[in-house]
Amino acid sequence: TQLNIGGAIGFINSSIDGSKLRTPDGTYINGAFNHADPDLPLTKVSSSNIVGDVGAYFVADRWKASVSVLNLFGGNLEFDSGFLSAIQDKRTLNGFLAYNLDLTEGIRVIPHVYMKSDFNRTQTEIHAMIRYNDNLIVGGGLRGYDSNSLDAFIATVGVELKSGVTLLYAYDNTLSTLNAISSGSHEFVIKYNIDTNLGKGKPPGIIYNPRNL
């Protein structure tokens, strides 16, 4: 059993150069420069804010669970120079729960659920992964839980190599009304396991932690 807790704090700065924007109704001839839109700046504007994340990850014999809060401080990026628009930096809650079930010898089923919420709307993903001899991976899942949130059916296939590299491919088949303009999306994942038990013994010199962009 292991519990890991971590956090991050940082500073974000965002700039928009309104002089490089053009709108269909704007005027940009003979020295006149007007977007005809009060929500767009005429010059370069910028704003900054403090950002922070916090999370916890729990591992037991068969259970894995995590919870995290992104953009912990919330707040807006308020631009200056009469720019009326603001970018809202919403606080987001993420939760994950998975269970390992040994179905038969060589076959393991891993049902898991992922939840994300901005404290106003909530979206869920429910999956079931099947691992054969711990190296062949197939699975499927559903994003959404009612008529307002139903978004896609997800199919996954992959293989884990002896070198510690896992290759995964997932296809999201759009089920919502977005299927009128979207036939789905393809995702490719390459995962490498550094085979290090964090929290035991001397940690490695560098632990690479890619962020969600």
Tab-separated table of C-alpha atoms in Angstrom, residues 7 15 23 41 53 60 73 95 103 105 108 123-124 136 147 158 163 169 172 189 199:
chain	number	residue	atom	x	y	z
A	7	GLY	CA	1.550	19.728	-5.776
A	15	SER	CA	-0.506	38.047	-24.298
A	23	THR	CA	-12.306	40.560	-38.415
A	41	PRO	CA	-7.927	44.663	-28.440
A	53	ASP	CA	-2.263	22.133	-8.642
A	60	ALA	CA	-3.147	-1.011	-2.832
A	73	PHE	CA	-6.461	29.285	-7.036
A	95	GLY	CA	-10.894	11.615	-9.909
A	103	LEU	CA	-10.364	-13.555	-14.407
A	105	GLU	CA	-4.800	-17.621	-15.623
A	108	ARG	CA	-6.680	-9.828	-16.128
A	123	GLN	CA	-18.106	14.372	-17.258
A	124	THR	CA	-17.257	10.699	-16.733
A	136	LEU	CA	-1.578	-7.770	-24.983
A	147	SER	CA	-28.332	12.350	-22.806
A	158	GLY	CA	-2.045	-2.101	-27.406
A	163	SER	CA	11.866	-3.314	-22.910
A	169	TYR	CA	-3.947	3.062	-29.928
A	172	ASP	CA	-13.119	7.621	-30.126
A	189	VAL	CA	0.370	6.602	-26.827
A	199	GLY	CA	9.443	6.239	-2.305
